[in-house]
Short mmCIF file of C-alpha atoms and ligand atoms in Angstrom, two decimals:
data_model
loop_
_atom_site.label_atom_id
_atom_site.label_comp_id
_atom_site.label_asym_id
_atom_site.label_seq_id
_atom_site.Cartn_x
_atom_site.Cartn_y
_atom_site.Cartn_z
CA UNK A 2 -57.29 -13.77 41.14
CA UNK A 3 -53.87 -14.47 41.93
CA UNK A 4 -53.91 -16.61 38.58
CA UNK A 5 -55.60 -13.91 36.57
CA UNK A 6 -52.81 -11.34 37.71
CA UNK A 7 -50.14 -13.54 36.95
CA UNK A 8 -51.39 -14.10 33.31
CA UNK A 9 -52.09 -10.52 33.10
CA UNK A 10 -48.45 -10.03 34.27
CA UNK A 11 -47.10 -12.52 31.95
CA UNK A 12 -49.34 -10.75 29.07
CA UNK A 13 -47.75 -7.43 29.90
CA UNK A 14 -44.32 -8.89 29.90
CA UNK A 15 -45.07 -10.70 26.74
CA UNK A 16 -46.34 -7.20 24.79
CA UNK A 17 -43.29 -5.27 26.19
CA UNK A 18 -41.06 -8.09 25.15
CA UNK A 19 -42.58 -7.63 21.53
CA UNK A 20 -42.33 -3.84 21.78
CA UNK A 21 -38.71 -4.35 22.69
CA UNK A 22 -37.84 -6.32 19.91
CA UNK A 23 -39.56 -4.45 17.61
CA UNK A 24 -37.47 -1.06 18.63
CA UNK A 25 -34.61 -3.15 18.71
CA UNK A 26 -35.39 -4.40 15.19
CA UNK A 27 -35.96 -0.83 13.78
CA UNK A 28 -32.65 0.40 15.49
CA UNK A 29 -30.92 -2.33 14.00
CA UNK A 30 -32.27 -1.55 10.40
CA UNK A 31 -31.39 1.82 11.10
CA UNK A 32 -27.81 1.01 11.99
CA UNK A 33 -27.48 -1.06 8.86
CA UNK A 34 -28.71 1.83 6.77
CA UNK A 35 -26.40 4.35 8.55
CA UNK A 36 -23.31 1.96 8.20
CA UNK A 37 -21.38 3.22 5.46
CA UNK A 38 -20.14 0.98 2.72
CA UNK A 39 -16.03 0.88 2.48
CA UNK A 40 -14.18 0.60 -0.89
CA UNK A 41 -10.45 0.25 -0.06
CA UNK A 42 -8.72 0.95 -3.18
CA UNK A 43 -4.96 -0.52 -2.64
CA UNK A 44 -2.51 -0.07 -5.38
CA UNK A 45 0.97 -1.76 -5.62
CA UNK A 46 4.55 0.15 -5.51
CA UNK A 47 2.69 3.64 -5.88
CA UNK A 48 5.02 6.58 -4.16
CA UNK A 49 3.21 9.25 -2.51
CA UNK A 50 5.80 11.58 -4.24
CA UNK A 51 4.43 10.68 -7.64
CA UNK A 52 1.08 12.19 -6.49
CA UNK A 53 -0.27 15.59 -7.13
CA UNK A 54 -1.92 15.69 -3.81
CA UNK A 55 1.29 15.02 -2.45
CA UNK A 56 3.05 17.78 -3.99
CA UNK A 57 4.18 16.31 -7.49
CA UNK A 58 3.69 19.27 -9.86
CA UNK A 59 4.41 17.04 -13.06
CA UNK A 60 2.37 14.21 -13.21
CA UNK A 61 -1.48 14.12 -13.19
CA UNK A 62 -3.53 12.25 -10.75
CA UNK A 63 -6.76 13.89 -10.44
CA UNK A 64 -8.72 11.02 -9.13
CA UNK A 65 -6.40 10.51 -6.18
CA UNK A 66 -6.51 14.30 -5.48
CA UNK A 67 -10.11 14.32 -6.12
CA UNK A 68 -10.16 11.79 -3.01
CA UNK A 69 -7.75 14.09 -1.07
CA UNK A 70 -9.65 17.03 -1.86
CA UNK A 71 -13.41 15.46 -0.75
CA UNK A 72 -11.75 14.09 2.26
CA UNK A 73 -8.48 13.51 4.15
CA UNK A 74 -4.74 13.03 3.36
CA UNK A 75 -2.42 11.22 5.62
CA UNK A 76 0.93 12.84 5.45
CA UNK A 77 2.84 10.46 7.66
CA UNK A 78 1.15 6.97 6.85
CA UNK A 79 3.98 4.47 7.92
CA UNK A 80 4.20 0.79 6.87
CA UNK A 81 5.64 -1.56 9.29
CA UNK A 82 7.49 -3.73 6.65
CA UNK A 83 7.94 -2.37 3.27
CA UNK A 84 7.00 -5.08 1.08
CA UNK A 85 3.86 -6.35 -1.13
CA UNK A 86 2.65 -9.41 0.71
CA UNK A 87 3.48 -8.64 4.31
CA UNK A 88 1.56 -5.03 3.95
CA UNK A 89 -1.61 -7.06 2.56
CA UNK A 90 -1.21 -9.24 5.57
CA UNK A 91 -1.06 -6.21 7.96
CA UNK A 92 -3.95 -4.85 6.41
CA UNK A 93 -6.11 -7.90 6.95
CA UNK A 94 -4.86 -8.49 10.47
CA UNK A 95 -3.83 -5.43 11.96
CA UNK A 96 -0.80 -6.83 13.16
CA UNK A 97 2.96 -6.65 12.54
CA UNK A 98 4.74 -9.29 10.39
CA UNK A 99 6.23 -11.20 13.06
CA UNK A 100 2.61 -11.79 14.62
CA UNK A 101 0.83 -12.44 11.58
CA UNK A 102 3.59 -14.73 10.38
CA UNK A 103 4.01 -13.07 6.86
CA UNK A 104 7.57 -11.60 7.02
CA UNK A 105 8.85 -12.15 3.70
CA UNK A 106 7.11 -11.87 0.17
CA UNK A 107 7.61 -15.54 -1.30
CA UNK A 108 8.35 -17.89 1.24
CA UNK A 109 5.37 -17.72 3.20
CA UNK A 110 1.83 -18.98 2.82
CA UNK A 111 -0.56 -16.33 4.50
CA UNK A 112 -2.15 -18.01 7.73
CA UNK A 113 -5.91 -17.43 7.36
CA UNK A 114 -6.14 -18.98 10.84
CA UNK A 115 -6.09 -15.72 12.53
CA UNK A 116 -8.23 -12.81 13.03
CA UNK A 117 -9.12 -11.18 9.92
CA UNK A 118 -10.37 -7.80 9.22
CA UNK A 119 -12.64 -9.43 6.66
CA UNK A 120 -14.12 -12.01 8.63
CA UNK A 121 -14.73 -9.60 11.49
CA UNK A 122 -16.69 -7.15 9.16
CA UNK A 123 -18.56 -10.21 7.90
CA UNK A 124 -19.57 -11.32 11.43
CA UNK A 125 -20.91 -7.76 11.99
CA UNK A 126 -23.16 -7.84 9.00
CA UNK A 127 -20.91 -6.58 6.23
CA UNK A 128 -20.61 -8.23 2.49
CA UNK A 129 -17.23 -8.46 1.85
CA UNK A 130 -15.22 -8.76 -1.60
CA UNK A 131 -11.88 -8.64 -2.70
CA UNK A 132 -11.09 -7.93 -6.25
CA UNK A 133 -7.95 -7.67 -8.33
CA UNK A 134 -4.42 -8.33 -6.99
CA UNK A 135 -3.97 -10.17 -3.71
CA UNK A 136 -0.46 -11.83 -3.53
CA UNK A 137 -0.75 -13.58 -0.42
CA UNK A 138 0.09 -17.33 -1.64
CA UNK A 139 -3.35 -18.21 -0.50
CA UNK A 140 -6.94 -17.86 -1.62
CA UNK A 141 -9.02 -14.87 -0.09
CA UNK A 142 -10.22 -15.95 3.51
CA UNK A 143 -13.62 -14.42 5.06
CA UNK A 144 -14.60 -12.80 1.74
CA UNK A 145 -17.95 -13.37 0.29
CA UNK A 146 -16.72 -12.84 -3.02
CA UNK A 147 -13.43 -12.79 -4.64
CA UNK A 148 -11.73 -12.69 -8.18
CA UNK A 149 -8.25 -12.34 -7.61
CA UNK A 150 -4.88 -12.20 -9.81
CA UNK A 151 -2.81 -15.25 -9.46
CA UNK A 152 0.62 -14.08 -7.78
CA UNK A 153 1.76 -10.78 -9.36
CA UNK A 154 -0.77 -10.82 -12.08
CA UNK A 155 -0.18 -9.61 -15.42
CA UNK A 156 -0.61 -6.30 -17.15
CA UNK A 157 -2.23 -7.31 -20.64
CA UNK A 158 -4.87 -9.84 -20.99
CA UNK A 159 -4.52 -11.28 -17.45
CA UNK A 160 -5.80 -14.31 -15.54
CA UNK A 161 -8.07 -14.00 -12.74
CA UNK A 162 -8.69 -16.83 -10.32
CA UNK A 163 -12.48 -16.72 -9.63
CA UNK A 164 -14.71 -18.72 -6.87
CA UNK A 165 -14.28 -21.61 -5.88
CA UNK A 166 -10.58 -21.87 -7.66
CA UNK A 167 -11.01 -21.52 -11.47
CA UNK A 168 -8.43 -19.39 -13.52
CA UNK A 169 -9.98 -17.62 -16.65
CA UNK A 170 -7.91 -15.37 -19.21
CA UNK A 171 -9.65 -11.87 -20.33
CA UNK A 172 -9.04 -9.65 -22.90
CA UNK A 173 -7.86 -6.35 -21.98
CA UNK A 174 -5.69 -4.37 -19.68
CA UNK A 175 -5.38 -5.17 -16.00
CA UNK A 176 -6.64 -1.90 -14.52
CA UNK A 177 -9.70 -1.71 -16.58
CA UNK A 178 -10.51 -5.72 -15.90
CA UNK A 179 -10.14 -4.68 -12.39
CA UNK A 180 -12.74 -1.94 -12.27
CA UNK A 181 -15.17 -3.85 -14.39
CA UNK A 182 -15.14 -6.78 -12.35
CA UNK A 183 -15.51 -4.55 -9.34
CA UNK A 184 -18.71 -2.54 -10.65
CA UNK A 185 -20.11 -5.75 -11.61
CA UNK A 186 -19.90 -7.00 -8.23
CA UNK A 187 -21.43 -3.67 -6.77
CA UNK A 188 -24.39 -4.11 -9.30
CA UNK A 189 -25.08 -7.74 -7.99
CA UNK A 190 -24.31 -7.57 -4.59
CA UNK A 191 -27.09 -7.89 -1.57
CA UNK A 192 -28.50 -4.37 -1.07
CA UNK A 193 -29.68 -5.34 2.26
CA UNK A 194 -26.04 -5.23 3.52
CA UNK A 195 -23.59 -2.60 3.60
CA UNK A 196 -20.20 -3.69 1.76
CA UNK A 197 -16.64 -3.69 2.06
CA UNK A 198 -14.70 -3.99 -1.15
CA UNK A 199 -11.01 -4.21 -1.60
CA UNK A 200 -10.21 -3.34 -5.06
CA UNK A 201 -6.46 -4.59 -5.60
CA UNK A 202 -4.48 -2.86 -8.41
CA UNK A 203 -1.32 -4.35 -10.05
CA UNK A 204 -0.28 -0.99 -11.10
CA UNK A 205 2.32 0.34 -10.68
CA UNK A 206 4.45 -3.07 -9.82
CA UNK A 207 7.29 -3.86 -12.02
CA UNK A 208 7.80 -4.30 -14.76
CA UNK A 209 5.88 -1.68 -16.03
CA UNK A 210 3.90 -2.27 -19.04
CA UNK A 211 1.87 0.70 -19.80
CA UNK A 212 -1.60 0.71 -21.16
CA UNK A 213 -1.50 1.23 -24.86
CA UNK A 214 -3.38 4.73 -24.53
CA UNK A 215 -0.98 5.76 -22.20
CA UNK A 216 2.25 4.84 -24.42
CA UNK A 217 4.22 8.27 -24.39
CA UNK A 218 1.95 10.04 -22.12
CA UNK A 219 5.44 11.67 -20.57
CA UNK A 220 7.51 11.86 -23.53
CA UNK A 221 7.38 15.47 -23.36
CA UNK A 222 8.49 15.72 -20.10
CA UNK A 223 12.11 15.72 -18.37
CA UNK A 224 11.96 14.67 -14.81
CA UNK A 225 14.12 16.42 -12.50
CA UNK A 226 16.64 14.28 -10.65
CA UNK A 227 15.90 13.83 -6.87
CA UNK A 228 18.61 16.10 -4.91
CA UNK A 229 19.92 12.62 -3.59
CA UNK A 230 20.06 10.71 -7.05
CA UNK A 231 23.77 10.49 -6.78
CA UNK A 232 23.89 9.64 -3.21
CA UNK A 233 27.46 8.36 -2.54
CA UNK A 234 26.56 6.33 0.88
CA UNK A 235 29.37 8.18 2.47
CA UNK A 236 29.48 7.42 6.46
CA UNK A 237 26.57 5.32 6.01
CA UNK A 238 25.55 1.77 6.69
CA UNK A 239 27.26 -1.41 5.21
CA UNK A 240 23.67 -2.00 4.15
CA UNK A 241 23.92 0.39 1.35
CA UNK A 242 25.40 -2.08 -0.81
CA UNK A 243 21.91 -2.75 -1.93
CA UNK A 244 21.01 -4.14 -5.65
CA UNK A 245 18.42 -1.86 -6.42
CA UNK A 246 20.18 1.24 -8.27
CA UNK A 247 18.82 2.32 -11.47
CA UNK A 248 22.57 2.39 -12.70
CA UNK A 249 23.38 -1.03 -12.25
CA UNK A 250 20.05 -3.04 -11.18
CA UNK A 251 17.54 -1.83 -13.74
CA UNK A 252 17.55 -3.90 -16.71
CA UNK A 253 17.48 -2.26 -20.18
CA UNK A 254 15.70 -5.05 -21.77
CA UNK A 255 13.30 -6.49 -19.12
CA UNK A 256 12.77 -2.94 -17.17
CA UNK A 257 13.04 -0.40 -20.20
CA UNK A 258 11.85 -2.45 -23.24
CA UNK A 259 15.10 -1.79 -25.03
CA UNK A 260 15.58 -4.73 -27.44
CA UNK A 261 12.67 -6.60 -26.34
CA UNK A 262 12.72 -10.33 -27.25
CA UNK A 263 8.74 -10.76 -27.87
CA UNK A 264 8.93 -14.38 -28.51
CA UNK A 265 10.71 -15.30 -25.17
CA UNK A 266 9.46 -13.12 -22.36
CA UNK A 267 5.97 -14.69 -20.95
CA UNK A 268 4.42 -11.01 -20.50
CA UNK A 269 4.55 -10.20 -24.21
CA UNK A 270 3.17 -13.59 -25.24
CA UNK A 271 -0.14 -12.71 -24.06
CA UNK A 272 -0.29 -9.71 -26.40
CA UNK A 273 -2.56 -10.16 -29.29
CA UNK A 274 -1.30 -8.89 -32.61
CA UNK A 275 -3.01 -5.67 -32.55
CA UNK A 276 -1.69 -5.04 -28.98
CA UNK A 277 1.83 -6.15 -29.92
CA UNK A 278 1.92 -3.77 -33.08
CA UNK A 279 1.11 -0.68 -30.92
CA UNK A 280 3.29 -1.56 -28.11
CA UNK A 281 6.31 -2.87 -30.40
CA UNK A 282 6.24 0.49 -32.61
CA UNK A 283 6.66 2.78 -29.52
CA UNK A 284 9.20 0.53 -27.70
CA UNK A 285 11.04 0.22 -31.20
CA UNK A 286 11.64 3.79 -31.25
CA UNK A 287 12.89 3.87 -27.67
CA UNK A 288 15.29 1.06 -28.72
CA UNK A 289 16.32 3.55 -31.72
CA UNK A 290 16.89 6.16 -29.43
CA UNK A 291 19.01 4.08 -27.34
CA UNK A 292 21.21 2.89 -29.99
CA UNK A 293 21.62 6.30 -31.60
CA UNK A 294 22.84 7.99 -28.49
CA UNK A 295 25.40 5.40 -27.50
CA UNK A 296 25.44 6.72 -23.81
CA UNK A 297 27.77 5.93 -20.96
CA UNK A 298 28.41 6.73 -17.57
CA UNK A 299 26.02 9.14 -15.86
CA UNK A 300 24.34 10.20 -19.32
CA UNK A 301 23.24 6.61 -19.42
CA UNK A 302 21.92 6.31 -16.00
CA UNK A 303 20.09 9.43 -16.49
CA UNK A 304 18.78 8.06 -19.76
CA UNK A 305 17.63 5.11 -17.97
CA UNK A 306 15.90 7.13 -14.97
CA UNK A 307 13.95 9.22 -17.70
CA UNK A 308 12.85 6.19 -19.28
CA UNK A 309 11.96 4.46 -15.76
CA UNK A 310 9.91 7.71 -14.91
CA UNK A 311 8.05 7.95 -18.13
CA UNK A 312 6.94 4.06 -18.00
CA UNK A 313 6.22 4.04 -14.30
CA UNK A 314 3.81 7.29 -14.95
CA UNK A 315 2.23 6.18 -17.83
CA UNK A 316 1.07 2.65 -16.01
CA UNK A 317 0.31 5.19 -12.86
CA UNK A 318 -1.89 7.01 -15.69
CA UNK A 319 -3.85 4.08 -15.75
CA UNK A 320 -4.31 3.37 -12.28
CA UNK A 321 -5.63 7.07 -11.57
CA UNK A 322 -8.08 6.91 -14.60
CA UNK A 323 -9.71 3.40 -13.11
CA UNK A 324 -9.85 5.16 -9.72
CA UNK A 325 -11.80 7.76 -11.40
CA UNK A 326 -14.28 5.38 -13.29
CA UNK A 327 -15.17 4.04 -10.02
CA UNK A 328 -15.60 7.27 -8.49
CA UNK A 329 -17.89 8.23 -11.47
CA UNK A 330 -19.75 5.01 -10.57
CA UNK A 331 -20.52 5.46 -7.32
CA UNK A 332 -21.87 8.98 -8.12
CA UNK A 333 -24.06 7.85 -10.73
CA UNK A 334 -25.38 4.78 -8.58
CA UNK A 335 -26.14 7.17 -5.66
CA UNK A 336 -23.52 5.19 -3.65
CA UNK A 337 -21.25 8.07 -2.91
CA UNK A 338 -23.00 9.41 -0.19
CA UNK A 339 -22.96 6.58 1.99
CA UNK A 340 -19.49 5.15 0.79
CA UNK A 341 -16.38 5.81 2.35
CA UNK A 342 -13.41 5.61 -0.26
CA UNK A 343 -9.84 4.69 0.73
CA UNK A 344 -7.15 4.99 -1.76
CA UNK A 345 -3.70 3.61 -0.40
CA UNK A 346 -0.63 1.68 -1.74
CA UNK A 347 0.99 -1.37 -0.15
CA UNK A 348 4.03 0.58 0.32
CA UNK A 349 6.22 3.72 -0.83
CA UNK A 350 8.71 3.36 -3.74
CA UNK A 351 12.01 5.36 -4.85
CA UNK A 352 11.44 7.04 -7.65
CA UNK A 353 15.55 7.98 -8.30
CA UNK A 354 15.67 9.20 -4.64
CA UNK A 355 19.49 7.73 -3.44
CA UNK A 356 19.60 6.28 -6.93
CA UNK A 357 17.05 3.73 -6.62
CA UNK A 358 14.06 2.09 -7.23
CA UNK A 359 12.07 -0.59 -5.24
CA UNK A 360 11.40 -0.10 -1.56
CA UNK A 361 12.37 -2.05 1.54
CA UNK A 362 14.33 0.54 3.38
CA UNK A 363 13.49 2.47 6.37
CA UNK A 364 14.20 5.81 4.41
CA UNK A 365 11.16 7.99 3.84
CA UNK A 366 10.18 7.14 0.46
CA UNK A 367 9.32 3.61 1.02
CA UNK A 368 8.70 4.01 4.53
CA UNK A 369 5.77 6.01 4.04
CA UNK A 370 2.78 5.33 1.65
CA UNK A 371 -0.16 7.59 0.25
CA UNK A 372 -3.35 7.43 2.07
CA UNK A 373 -6.33 9.17 1.42
CA UNK A 374 -9.75 8.72 2.28
CA UNK A 375 -13.01 10.23 1.58
CA UNK A 376 -15.97 9.89 4.09
CA UNK A 377 -18.82 12.44 3.33
CA UNK A 378 -20.42 14.17 6.32
CA UNK A 379 -17.79 13.12 8.64
CA UNK A 380 -14.58 14.23 7.48
CA UNK A 381 -14.40 17.80 6.38
CA UNK A 382 -13.11 18.28 3.01
CA UNK A 383 -9.31 18.91 2.53
CA UNK A 384 -8.23 17.61 6.06
CA UNK A 385 -4.42 17.20 6.35
CA UNK A 386 -3.16 14.55 9.01
CA UNK A 387 0.52 14.89 10.01
CA UNK A 388 0.52 12.30 12.88
CA UNK A 389 2.35 9.12 12.61
CA UNK A 390 -0.27 6.43 11.34
CA UNK A 391 0.71 2.68 10.98
CA UNK A 392 -0.49 0.23 8.29
CA UNK A 393 -1.48 -1.80 11.56
CA UNK A 394 -3.89 1.07 12.30
CA UNK A 395 -5.81 0.49 8.82
CA UNK A 396 -7.89 -2.62 9.99
CA UNK A 397 -8.77 -1.14 13.11
CA UNK A 398 -10.11 1.95 11.50
CA UNK A 399 -12.29 0.08 9.14
CA UNK A 400 -13.69 -1.62 11.77
CA UNK A 401 -14.22 1.40 13.71
CA UNK A 402 -15.77 3.25 10.80
CA UNK A 403 -18.02 0.01 10.32
CA UNK A 404 -19.29 0.39 14.00
CA UNK A 405 -17.70 -3.31 14.42
CA UNK A 406 -15.63 -4.03 17.41
CA UNK A 407 -11.84 -4.26 17.11
CA UNK A 408 -10.50 -7.58 17.95
CA UNK A 409 -8.12 -7.43 21.10
CA UNK A 410 -4.94 -8.93 19.05
CA UNK A 411 -5.29 -6.52 16.62
CA UNK A 412 -2.18 -4.11 17.44
CA UNK A 413 -2.88 -0.96 15.62
CA UNK A 414 -5.65 1.59 16.77
CA UNK A 415 -8.33 3.19 14.96
CA UNK A 416 -7.25 6.92 13.87
CA UNK A 417 -10.78 7.90 13.05
CA UNK A 418 -10.94 10.69 15.75
CA UNK A 419 -7.96 12.16 13.99
CA UNK A 420 -9.70 12.39 10.69
CA UNK A 421 -12.79 13.92 12.50
CA UNK A 422 -11.07 16.17 14.48
CA UNK A 423 -9.20 19.51 13.45
CA UNK A 424 -5.40 18.99 13.55
CA UNK A 425 -5.42 22.13 15.99
CA UNK A 426 -7.42 19.98 18.84
CA UNK A 427 -5.49 17.43 20.73
CA UNK A 428 -6.08 13.73 19.98
CA UNK A 429 -3.73 11.46 22.04
CA UNK A 430 -1.52 9.54 19.48
CA UNK A 431 1.56 7.53 19.41
CA UNK A 432 4.63 9.81 18.85
CA UNK A 433 6.96 7.03 17.58
CA UNK A 434 6.71 4.56 14.57
CA UNK A 435 8.42 0.96 14.89
CA UNK A 436 9.61 -0.44 11.59
CA UNK A 437 11.07 -4.07 11.03
CA UNK A 438 12.16 -5.46 7.71
CA UNK A 439 13.13 -8.78 6.91
CA UNK A 440 13.60 -10.24 3.41
CA UNK A 441 17.24 -10.87 2.75
CA UNK A 442 19.13 -11.24 0.48
CA UNK A 443 17.04 -11.61 -2.65
CA UNK A 444 15.70 -10.11 -4.58
CA UNK A 445 17.66 -6.57 -3.75
CA UNK A 446 20.15 -7.50 -1.25
CA UNK A 447 18.45 -5.10 1.47
CA UNK A 448 19.77 -6.27 4.70
CA UNK A 449 17.23 -6.97 7.49
CA UNK A 450 16.62 -3.82 9.67
CA UNK A 451 14.65 -2.14 12.40
CA UNK A 452 13.89 1.22 13.53
CA UNK A 453 12.22 3.79 14.93
CA UNK A 454 10.73 6.84 13.08
CA UNK A 455 9.67 10.23 15.33
CA UNK A 456 8.43 13.49 14.18
CA UNK A 457 12.32 14.58 13.94
CA UNK A 458 14.18 11.82 14.10
CA UNK A 459 14.85 8.35 12.74
CA UNK A 460 17.20 5.51 14.15
CA UNK A 461 17.60 2.28 12.55
CA UNK A 462 19.80 -0.72 13.08
CA UNK A 463 20.77 -3.23 10.09
CA UNK A 464 21.55 -6.61 11.04
CA UNK A 465 22.43 -10.04 9.56
CA UNK A 466 25.99 -9.32 8.26
CA UNK A 467 25.51 -5.37 7.86
CA UNK A 468 25.75 -4.91 11.61
CA UNK A 469 25.27 -0.94 11.93
CA UNK A 470 23.35 1.96 13.01
CA UNK A 471 22.09 4.92 11.31
CA UNK A 472 20.58 7.99 12.96
CA UNK A 473 19.15 10.80 10.65
CA UNK A 474 17.93 14.32 11.62
CA UNK A 475 15.04 14.86 9.43
CA UNK A 476 14.54 18.18 9.80
CA UNK A 477 18.32 19.09 9.07
CA UNK A 478 18.55 16.23 6.65
CA UNK A 479 15.39 15.44 4.86
CA UNK A 480 16.95 13.44 2.05
CA UNK A 481 18.54 11.36 4.66
CA UNK A 482 22.18 11.46 3.22
CA UNK A 483 24.21 12.34 6.70
CA UNK A 484 24.28 9.75 9.09
CA UNK A 485 24.79 11.47 12.62
CA UNK A 486 24.93 8.19 14.54
CA UNK A 487 28.12 8.51 16.83
CA UNK A 488 28.76 12.06 16.09
CA UNK A 489 29.10 14.95 18.69
CA UNK A 490 26.28 16.30 19.82
CA UNK A 491 23.89 13.02 18.82
CA UNK A 492 24.76 11.27 22.14
CA UNK A 493 21.64 12.19 24.21
CA UNK A 494 19.03 11.65 21.36
CA UNK A 495 20.70 8.27 20.42
CA UNK A 496 20.35 6.90 24.11
CA UNK A 497 16.57 8.44 24.20
CA UNK A 498 15.48 6.80 20.79
CA UNK A 499 17.13 3.33 21.81
CA UNK A 500 15.50 3.36 24.77
CA UNK A 501 12.09 4.18 23.07
CA UNK A 502 13.09 1.47 20.44
CA UNK A 503 13.25 -0.95 23.21
CA UNK A 504 9.79 -0.05 24.61
CA UNK A 505 7.97 -0.43 21.41
CA UNK A 506 9.64 -3.81 20.60
CA UNK A 507 8.20 -4.70 23.77
CA UNK A 508 4.89 -3.10 23.44
CA UNK A 509 4.67 -4.78 19.99
CA UNK A 510 5.87 -8.42 21.09
CA UNK A 511 8.92 -8.36 18.60
CA UNK A 512 11.25 -10.93 20.72
CA UNK A 513 13.46 -11.48 17.62
CA UNK A 514 14.30 -7.88 17.65
CA UNK A 515 14.66 -7.56 21.36
CA UNK A 516 17.29 -10.50 21.34
CA UNK A 517 18.91 -8.73 18.35
CA UNK A 518 19.05 -5.54 19.97
CA UNK A 519 20.43 -6.84 23.36
CA UNK A 520 23.44 -7.95 21.27
CA UNK A 521 23.54 -5.14 18.65
CA UNK A 522 26.92 -3.42 18.13
CA UNK A 523 27.24 0.00 20.36
CA1 LIG B 616 4.44 -3.50 -3.32
#
């Protein structure tokens, strides 16, 4: 009797555990079905002020605008260190450069033996892929599939490194090839799993070589000079002795294609005869224009600015068109409904503001980067987020969307609640952003600096030789030309911001910065 009863009990337990496991398998299957795919389109040096959705009325960016219209746009997405490699390292780790080890572009090899977004997603059941530009001096880690450009890659007929480590040259324009490889991978992926795909674009990185079909796309446009184009840096930090002006640093031959030496420059050696013919015909006219006008002084600088804008935005045309192609593919394949699409650049870029091109400085145009996200059924179309988002938040947000656990060593936090909630509602969020830039002196002689950005103010300290502070009231001085550090009336806010800066350094464990701050000039 007792024996029978025990058996009976075991049978009941056995049946119950079968039933439970059936239930849990079913739940897991349902979760997998519901877990969205995530595509992170990641461009290079694409300025937010050059995007329609961010208010640019001249250039056409219909695809990026479409993502913004159908989803959300972050108005204040701040990068923690405004250059290429470090931004990618932060995307993968959710950590500041001083903790992920990737502070500068070229002197570092990315340490893949740390918690990575890709690996964490993979462990939670996602299929992962990186296609296109990576630029981390290492091969992708934590990705099931990858096909990446070596280093900066080439615009025309580029090489790609495929798995495990073979380099192949392809015919065509880089943006088109990246899209082609992305859709090819989407076709052949394992349909049983949700996926995370990074589409890394080379556009709009210097030197700007547009796709042939985009040559001259903006020749009928005269771009207005930014209000601070002729910034004289008066009352500013010694760090303003940089080397990134359109006037002095931008090169006529290499950057603007005047009198190009087609035989010498490696980028042009890749052309096939037909490409070279079309390209050369266009830039011969540019050279002719330059020679005819014999410009000097401001007129020459402004001519260079117009050429810069025309080339830059022509390259951006290919970027946006290819984002459109990918969105169309998602529509046709039925993937749109359950796929989150993110578009971001690794950092912002100067389009003539302060007289510059390039990035690095804590000033708005390179501190902030474009970020739009579409998440059907979750994010209300047309959502705008004003809060201070950092690029350390990208990895936690992606993990949050994927329903995966956010590793404790990631320093950012998920901003998914901000995307879901109307901005009139209160979601607790940071009120200050911390920034730290390192790469000096090459290539643009921008002194290392750290700083804090609040909704209204920005305080920065430049070190390594330029030792000095800058303070801006963004409400009164949105173009950041008037340094109010040390001026009457700024005492209280300075003390307040310095204290907050120290708190942030402590919170983010930036020991090096804390030491520099302790001995900083007053
Ligand atoms: Ca970049």
